[in-house]
Amino acid sequence: MSKGAAATTNGKKEAFKLDGPESQFGVVLMCPDCRNPVPNIIEDFSSGDYVCGDCGLVLGDRIIDTRSEWRTFANDDGDDPSRVGNAANPLLDGDQLDTIISRGDGGSGMARDLNRTQGRTTAQRHERNLVQAYKEISALCDACDMPKTIVDISKQLYKKVEDDKLFKGKNNDAIIAACIFLACRRESVPRTFKEICALTKVDKKDVGRTFKFLKTKLKEQTATTSSNDLIDRFCSNLSLDQETNRITKLLADKANDLENVSGKSPVSIASACIYMASHLTGNGRDAKDISRIAGVGEATIKTTYKILYQYRTTLLTPEVLRKGSPASEANLINP
């Protein structure tokens, strides 16, 4: 017998507790007949037994096969070894454990017709509308590279709207746009009304009206979008360097305190500050390029820049024109 004490020998597998260097392995299974210090125990999954490989003694029975499933239980062609269906989707109603008729039957087409008929008779109209809306939300969010959290929250908001029947008979596209915009506000992923409207092809007034109503009904507390929230994305889309990005944020912080600028929208302030900072650092961008990225008119950018230029002595602090920075007041364009 190897080091350690043996358990009972009643014809079943034995456990030996080791007190030597082998104790780090905890418990060793050993055949009570062979008592081989190096046990050769075989797991026979086909019969569900533990068998000693030396003497053939059955040490245990009814073991569970923990290996991967390789057998297919599907009637049609294809390699699908799964025994169960998809996981339940919390965004859909019902137990989602319905029987589905397979579409494959060797090419006769009867199974396809039966599958289509079953889908029309068993699927609820409410659930079909939810699935269609979820597909549209996913497609819209993917089109503008929004994170998956925005997709999931938008779907949750839409389901809440459908369950509570908050917008019965209203424009579904406006509801989807409002859900996406509210999800962006909640997760601090700044998007402007114009961007959401351009994405969903819904009128700005409809989106705004639906968003306000939805925010009130759901009692959502979301922060407003500031100009600094938009600068990083706009500068990245304009291929501006980090120094220009830094100066733009400093200018925006100062510009928000100016009396003549404080009433303008965050998009206008961010666009004008990018226009000013890009020329300060010698990487000037045209108002047309900034307008295309930010979704604000060229005239608005130039008008806001004109105000910033008048207060340039206040905006161009030593931190903006610090040593080593390429920024220079001489690079500014006179409006």
CSV table of C-alpha atoms in Angstrom, one decimal:
chain,number,residue,atom,x,y,z
A,1,MET,CA,0.0,0.0,0.0
A,2,SER,CA,1.3,3.5,-0.8
A,3,LYS,CA,1.6,6.2,1.7
A,4,GLY,CA,-1.7,7.1,3.5
A,5,ALA,CA,-4.7,5.4,4.9
A,6,ALA,CA,-7.3,3.5,2.9
A,7,ALA,CA,-11.1,3.8,3.2
A,8,THR,CA,-13.5,0.9,3.3
A,9,THR,CA,-13.1,-2.0,0.8
A,10,ASN,CA,-16.7,-2.9,0.1
A,11,GLY,CA,-16.3,-3.7,-3.6
A,12,LYS,CA,-16.4,-0.1,-4.7
A,13,LYS,CA,-13.8,2.5,-5.6
A,14,GLU,CA,-11.6,3.4,-2.6
A,15,ALA,CA,-10.3,6.8,-1.6
A,16,PHE,CA,-6.8,7.1,-0.1
A,17,LYS,CA,-5.7,10.2,1.7
A,18,LEU,CA,-2.0,10.8,1.2
A,19,ASP,CA,0.3,12.4,3.7
A,20,GLY,CA,3.4,12.6,1.5
A,21,PRO,CA,4.3,14.9,-1.4
A,22,GLU,CA,1.2,13.5,-3.2
A,23,SER,CA,-1.1,15.2,-0.6
A,24,GLN,CA,-1.2,18.2,-2.8
A,25,PHE,CA,-3.5,16.2,-5.2
A,26,GLY,CA,-6.1,15.6,-2.4
A,27,VAL,CA,-7.8,12.2,-3.0
A,28,VAL,CA,-6.6,9.3,-5.2
A,29,LEU,CA,-9.0,6.7,-6.5
A,30,MET,CA,-7.7,3.1,-6.2
A,31,CYS,CA,-9.0,-0.4,-7.0
A,32,PRO,CA,-9.6,-2.3,-3.7
A,33,ASP,CA,-8.5,-5.6,-5.4
A,34,CYS,CA,-5.3,-4.5,-7.2
A,35,ARG,CA,-4.3,-1.8,-4.8
A,36,ASN,CA,-2.0,-0.5,-7.5
A,37,PRO,CA,-0.3,2.8,-6.3
A,38,VAL,CA,-0.7,4.0,-9.9
A,39,PRO,CA,-4.4,3.3,-10.4
A,40,ASN,CA,-5.6,2.5,-13.9
A,41,ILE,CA,-9.3,3.4,-13.7
A,42,ILE,CA,-11.3,3.7,-16.9
A,43,GLU,CA,-14.4,5.7,-17.4
A,44,ASP,CA,-16.6,3.6,-19.7
A,45,PHE,CA,-19.2,6.2,-20.8
A,46,SER,CA,-21.0,3.8,-23.1
A,47,SER,CA,-22.0,1.6,-20.2
A,48,GLY,CA,-21.9,4.3,-17.5
A,49,ASP,CA,-19.3,2.5,-15.3
A,50,TYR,CA,-16.0,3.1,-13.6
A,51,VAL,CA,-13.8,0.0,-14.5
A,52,CYS,CA,-10.4,-1.0,-13.2
A,53,GLY,CA,-8.2,-1.4,-16.3
A,54,ASP,CA,-6.0,-4.0,-14.7
A,55,CYS,CA,-8.5,-6.5,-13.2
A,56,GLY,CA,-11.8,-5.4,-14.8
A,57,LEU,CA,-13.6,-4.8,-11.5
A,58,VAL,CA,-16.5,-2.5,-11.8
A,59,LEU,CA,-15.9,0.3,-9.2
A,60,GLY,CA,-18.9,2.5,-9.9
A,61,ASP,CA,-22.0,2.8,-12.1
A,62,ARG,CA,-24.4,5.3,-13.5
A,63,ILE,CA,-21.7,7.9,-14.2
A,64,ILE,CA,-22.7,11.0,-16.2
A,65,ASP,CA,-21.1,11.5,-19.6
A,66,THR,CA,-19.5,15.0,-19.4
A,67,ARG,CA,-18.0,14.9,-22.9
A,68,SER,CA,-19.1,17.1,-25.8
A,69,GLU,CA,-22.2,16.0,-27.7
A,70,TRP,CA,-21.4,14.7,-31.2
A,71,ARG,CA,-24.6,12.9,-32.1
A,72,THR,CA,-27.2,14.8,-34.1
A,73,PHE,CA,-30.9,14.5,-33.3
A,74,ALA,CA,-32.1,16.6,-36.3
A,75,ASN,CA,-34.3,14.9,-38.9
A,76,ASP,CA,-33.0,17.0,-41.8
A,77,ASP,CA,-29.5,17.2,-43.1
A,78,GLY,CA,-26.9,19.2,-41.3
A,79,ASP,CA,-24.6,19.0,-38.3
A,80,ASP,CA,-26.6,20.2,-35.4
A,81,PRO,CA,-25.7,18.2,-32.2
A,82,SER,CA,-27.6,20.4,-29.8
A,83,ARG,CA,-30.3,18.8,-27.7
A,84,VAL,CA,-32.0,22.1,-26.8
A,85,GLY,CA,-33.2,25.2,-28.5
A,86,ASN,CA,-32.0,28.8,-28.2
A,87,ALA,CA,-31.9,30.5,-24.8
A,88,ALA,CA,-35.0,32.5,-23.7
A,89,ASN,CA,-35.0,36.1,-24.9
A,90,PRO,CA,-36.1,38.4,-22.1
A,91,LEU,CA,-37.1,41.0,-24.7
A,92,LEU,CA,-39.8,38.7,-26.1
A,93,ASP,CA,-43.1,37.5,-24.5
A,94,GLY,CA,-44.2,34.0,-23.8
A,95,ASP,CA,-42.2,30.9,-22.8
A,96,GLN,CA,-40.6,30.6,-26.2
A,97,LEU,CA,-40.7,26.8,-26.1
A,98,ASP,CA,-43.0,26.2,-29.0
A,99,THR,CA,-42.5,23.3,-31.4
A,100,ILE,CA,-41.2,24.4,-34.9
A,101,ILE,CA,-41.8,22.4,-38.1
A,102,SER,CA,-38.5,22.0,-40.0
A,103,ARG,CA,-38.2,23.5,-43.4
A,104,GLY,CA,-36.0,20.7,-44.9
A,105,ASP,CA,-37.8,17.6,-46.3
A,106,GLY,CA,-35.6,16.6,-49.2
A,107,GLY,CA,-36.8,19.2,-51.7
A,108,SER,CA,-40.6,18.5,-51.9
A,109,GLY,CA,-41.5,21.9,-50.5
A,110,MET,CA,-44.3,20.7,-48.3
A,111,ALA,CA,-42.3,21.2,-45.0
A,112,ARG,CA,-41.5,24.8,-46.1
A,113,ASP,CA,-45.2,25.5,-46.6
A,114,LEU,CA,-46.1,23.9,-43.3
A,115,ASN,CA,-43.4,26.0,-41.6
A,116,ARG,CA,-44.7,29.2,-43.1
A,117,THR,CA,-48.3,28.3,-42.2
A,118,GLN,CA,-47.3,27.4,-38.6
A,119,GLY,CA,-45.5,30.7,-38.3
A,120,ARG,CA,-48.5,32.7,-39.3
A,121,THR,CA,-50.9,30.8,-37.0
A,122,THR,CA,-48.7,30.5,-33.8
A,123,ALA,CA,-46.7,33.7,-33.8
A,124,GLN,CA,-48.4,36.6,-32.1
A,125,ARG,CA,-48.7,39.9,-33.9
A,126,HIS,CA,-47.3,41.7,-30.9
A,127,GLU,CA,-44.2,39.5,-30.9
A,128,ARG,CA,-43.7,39.9,-34.6
A,129,ASN,CA,-43.8,43.7,-34.2
A,130,LEU,CA,-41.2,43.5,-31.4
A,131,VAL,CA,-38.9,41.3,-33.5
A,132,GLN,CA,-39.2,43.7,-36.5
A,133,ALA,CA,-38.5,46.7,-34.3
A,134,TYR,CA,-35.5,45.0,-32.7
A,135,LYS,CA,-34.0,44.3,-36.1
A,136,GLU,CA,-34.5,47.9,-37.1
A,137,ILE,CA,-32.9,49.2,-33.9
A,138,SER,CA,-29.9,46.9,-34.4
A,139,ALA,CA,-29.5,48.0,-38.0
A,140,LEU,CA,-29.7,51.7,-37.2
A,141,CYS,CA,-27.2,51.4,-34.3
A,142,ASP,CA,-24.8,49.4,-36.3
A,143,ALA,CA,-24.9,51.9,-39.2
A,144,CYS,CA,-23.4,54.6,-36.9
A,145,ASP,CA,-21.1,52.3,-34.9
A,146,MET,CA,-22.9,52.6,-31.6
A,147,PRO,CA,-21.8,50.3,-28.8
A,148,LYS,CA,-23.9,47.2,-28.0
A,149,THR,CA,-25.0,48.7,-24.7
A,150,ILE,CA,-27.0,51.3,-26.7
A,151,VAL,CA,-28.6,48.6,-28.8
A,152,ASP,CA,-29.7,46.6,-25.7
A,153,ILE,CA,-31.0,49.7,-23.8
A,154,SER,CA,-32.9,50.9,-26.9
A,155,LYS,CA,-34.6,47.5,-27.2
A,156,GLN,CA,-35.5,47.6,-23.5
A,157,LEU,CA,-37.0,51.1,-23.8
A,158,TYR,CA,-39.0,50.0,-26.8
A,159,LYS,CA,-40.4,47.0,-25.1
A,160,LYS,CA,-41.3,49.2,-22.1
A,161,VAL,CA,-43.2,51.5,-24.5
A,162,GLU,CA,-45.0,48.6,-26.1
A,163,ASP,CA,-45.9,46.9,-22.9
A,164,ASP,CA,-47.3,50.1,-21.4
A,165,LYS,CA,-48.9,51.2,-24.7
A,166,LEU,CA,-47.5,54.7,-24.3
A,167,PHE,CA,-47.6,55.5,-28.0
A,168,LYS,CA,-50.5,53.5,-29.3
A,169,GLY,CA,-51.1,54.5,-33.0
A,170,LYS,CA,-48.1,56.8,-33.2
A,171,ASN,CA,-45.3,56.8,-35.7
A,172,ASN,CA,-43.2,53.7,-35.0
A,173,ASP,CA,-40.1,55.3,-36.6
A,174,ALA,CA,-40.2,58.3,-34.3
A,175,ILE,CA,-40.6,55.9,-31.3
A,176,ILE,CA,-37.5,54.0,-32.3
A,177,ALA,CA,-35.5,57.2,-32.9
A,178,ALA,CA,-36.5,58.5,-29.4
A,179,CYS,CA,-35.5,55.2,-27.8
A,180,ILE,CA,-32.1,55.3,-29.4
A,181,PHE,CA,-31.6,59.0,-28.5
A,182,LEU,CA,-32.7,58.4,-24.9
A,183,ALA,CA,-30.3,55.4,-24.6
A,184,CYS,CA,-27.5,57.6,-25.9
A,185,ARG,CA,-28.3,60.2,-23.3
A,186,ARG,CA,-28.5,57.6,-20.5
A,187,GLU,CA,-25.2,56.0,-21.3
A,188,SER,CA,-23.4,59.3,-22.0
A,189,VAL,CA,-22.8,58.5,-25.7
A,190,PRO,CA,-23.3,62.0,-27.2
A,191,ARG,CA,-25.4,62.2,-30.4
A,192,THR,CA,-27.2,65.2,-31.6
A,193,PHE,CA,-30.9,65.5,-32.7
A,194,LYS,CA,-29.7,66.1,-36.3
A,195,GLU,CA,-27.6,62.9,-36.3
A,196,ILE,CA,-30.5,60.8,-35.0
A,197,CYS,CA,-32.9,62.4,-37.5
A,198,ALA,CA,-30.4,61.8,-40.4
A,199,LEU,CA,-30.0,58.2,-39.2
A,200,THR,CA,-33.7,57.3,-38.8
A,201,LYS,CA,-35.0,59.6,-41.6
A,202,VAL,CA,-37.6,61.1,-39.1
A,203,ASP,CA,-38.5,64.8,-38.8
A,204,LYS,CA,-36.6,66.6,-36.0
A,205,LYS,CA,-39.8,67.9,-34.4
A,206,ASP,CA,-41.3,64.4,-34.3
A,207,VAL,CA,-38.2,63.0,-32.6
A,208,GLY,CA,-38.0,65.9,-30.1
A,209,ARG,CA,-41.7,65.6,-29.2
A,210,THR,CA,-41.6,61.9,-28.8
A,211,PHE,CA,-38.3,62.1,-26.8
A,212,LYS,CA,-39.7,64.6,-24.3
A,213,PHE,CA,-42.9,62.6,-23.8
A,214,LEU,CA,-41.0,59.4,-23.4
A,215,LYS,CA,-38.5,60.9,-21.0
A,216,THR,CA,-41.4,62.3,-18.9
A,217,LYS,CA,-43.4,59.0,-18.8
A,218,LEU,CA,-40.4,56.8,-18.0
A,219,LYS,CA,-39.1,59.4,-15.4
A,220,GLU,CA,-35.6,59.4,-16.9
A,221,GLN,CA,-33.1,61.8,-15.5
A,222,THR,CA,-30.5,62.4,-18.2
A,223,ALA,CA,-27.8,65.1,-18.5
A,224,THR,CA,-27.8,67.4,-21.5
A,225,THR,CA,-25.1,67.2,-24.1
A,226,SER,CA,-22.3,69.7,-23.8
A,227,SER,CA,-19.9,70.9,-26.5
A,228,ASN,CA,-17.0,69.0,-24.9
A,229,ASP,CA,-18.9,65.8,-25.3
A,230,LEU,CA,-18.9,66.2,-29.1
A,231,ILE,CA,-15.4,67.5,-29.6
A,232,ASP,CA,-13.5,64.2,-29.4
A,233,ARG,CA,-15.7,62.5,-32.0
A,234,PHE,CA,-15.7,65.5,-34.4
A,235,CYS,CA,-12.0,66.0,-34.2
A,236,SER,CA,-11.4,62.3,-34.8
A,237,ASN,CA,-13.7,62.3,-37.9
A,238,LEU,CA,-11.7,65.4,-39.1
A,239,SER,CA,-8.4,63.6,-38.6
A,240,LEU,CA,-7.1,66.4,-36.2
A,241,ASP,CA,-4.2,65.7,-33.8
A,242,GLN,CA,-4.3,65.6,-30.0
A,243,GLU,CA,-3.0,69.1,-29.6
A,244,THR,CA,-5.8,70.6,-31.7
A,245,ASN,CA,-8.3,68.5,-29.7
A,246,ARG,CA,-6.8,69.8,-26.4
A,247,ILE,CA,-7.0,73.4,-27.6
A,248,THR,CA,-10.6,73.0,-28.8
A,249,LYS,CA,-11.7,71.8,-25.4
A,250,LEU,CA,-10.0,74.8,-23.7
A,251,LEU,CA,-11.7,77.2,-26.1
A,252,ALA,CA,-15.1,75.6,-25.6
A,253,ASP,CA,-14.8,75.9,-21.8
A,254,LYS,CA,-14.0,79.6,-22.1
A,255,ALA,CA,-16.6,80.1,-24.9
A,256,ASN,CA,-19.5,78.8,-22.7
A,257,ASP,CA,-18.9,81.6,-20.2
A,258,LEU,CA,-19.2,84.3,-22.9
A,259,GLU,CA,-22.5,86.2,-22.8
A,260,ASN,CA,-22.9,86.3,-26.6
A,261,VAL,CA,-22.1,82.6,-27.0
A,262,SER,CA,-23.8,81.0,-24.1
A,263,GLY,CA,-27.2,80.8,-25.8
A,264,LYS,CA,-26.0,78.9,-28.9
A,265,SER,CA,-26.3,75.2,-29.2
A,266,PRO,CA,-23.4,72.9,-28.1
A,267,VAL,CA,-23.0,71.7,-31.7
A,268,SER,CA,-22.4,75.3,-33.0
A,269,ILE,CA,-20.0,76.1,-30.2
A,270,ALA,CA,-18.0,72.8,-30.7
A,271,SER,CA,-17.9,73.4,-34.5
A,272,ALA,CA,-16.7,77.0,-34.2
A,273,CYS,CA,-14.1,76.1,-31.6
A,274,ILE,CA,-12.8,73.3,-33.9
A,275,TYR,CA,-12.6,75.8,-36.7
A,276,MET,CA,-10.7,78.3,-34.6
A,277,ALA,CA,-8.3,75.7,-33.0
A,278,SER,CA,-7.5,74.0,-36.3
A,279,HIS,CA,-6.3,77.4,-37.7
A,280,LEU,CA,-4.4,78.2,-34.5
A,281,THR,CA,-2.3,75.1,-34.9
A,282,GLY,CA,-1.8,75.5,-38.6
A,283,ASN,CA,-4.1,72.5,-39.5
A,284,GLY,CA,-6.9,74.6,-40.8
A,285,ARG,CA,-10.2,72.9,-41.7
A,286,ASP,CA,-12.8,74.5,-44.0
A,287,ALA,CA,-16.2,75.4,-42.6
A,288,LYS,CA,-17.6,73.1,-45.2
A,289,ASP,CA,-15.8,70.1,-43.9
A,290,ILE,CA,-16.7,70.8,-40.3
A,291,SER,CA,-20.3,71.4,-41.4
A,292,ARG,CA,-20.5,68.0,-43.1
A,293,ILE,CA,-19.2,66.2,-39.9
A,294,ALA,CA,-21.1,68.2,-37.3
A,295,GLY,CA,-24.3,68.6,-39.2
A,296,VAL,CA,-24.5,72.4,-38.7
A,297,GLY,CA,-24.6,75.1,-41.4
A,298,GLU,CA,-21.5,76.8,-42.6
A,299,ALA,CA,-23.0,80.2,-41.9
A,300,THR,CA,-23.6,79.2,-38.3
A,301,ILE,CA,-20.0,78.1,-37.9
A,302,LYS,CA,-18.7,81.4,-39.3
A,303,THR,CA,-21.1,83.5,-37.3
A,304,THR,CA,-20.1,81.8,-34.1
A,305,TYR,CA,-16.4,82.0,-35.0
A,306,LYS,CA,-16.8,85.7,-35.6
A,307,ILE,CA,-17.9,86.1,-32.0
A,308,LEU,CA,-15.0,84.0,-30.8
A,309,TYR,CA,-12.6,86.1,-32.8
A,310,GLN,CA,-13.8,89.2,-31.1
A,311,TYR,CA,-13.1,87.7,-27.7
A,312,ARG,CA,-9.8,86.1,-28.8
A,313,THR,CA,-7.8,88.0,-26.1
A,314,THR,CA,-10.0,86.2,-23.5
A,315,LEU,CA,-10.0,82.8,-25.1
A,316,LEU,CA,-6.3,82.6,-26.0
A,317,THR,CA,-5.0,82.0,-22.5
A,318,PRO,CA,-1.3,81.0,-21.7
A,319,GLU,CA,-2.5,77.4,-21.4
A,320,VAL,CA,-3.7,77.5,-25.0
A,321,LEU,CA,-0.5,79.2,-26.3
A,322,ARG,CA,1.8,77.2,-24.0
A,323,LYS,CA,5.4,76.7,-24.8
A,324,GLY,CA,6.0,73.9,-27.4
A,325,SER,CA,2.6,74.2,-28.9
A,326,PRO,CA,2.3,75.0,-32.6
A,327,ALA,CA,-0.7,77.3,-31.8
A,328,SER,CA,-0.2,80.9,-32.7
A,329,GLU,CA,-2.6,83.9,-32.8
A,330,ALA,CA,-1.0,84.9,-36.1
A,331,ASN,CA,-2.5,81.8,-37.8
A,332,LEU,CA,-6.1,83.0,-37.1
A,333,ILE,CA,-8.2,84.0,-40.1
A,334,ASN,CA,-9.9,87.5,-39.8
A,335,PRO,CA,-13.6,87.0,-40.3
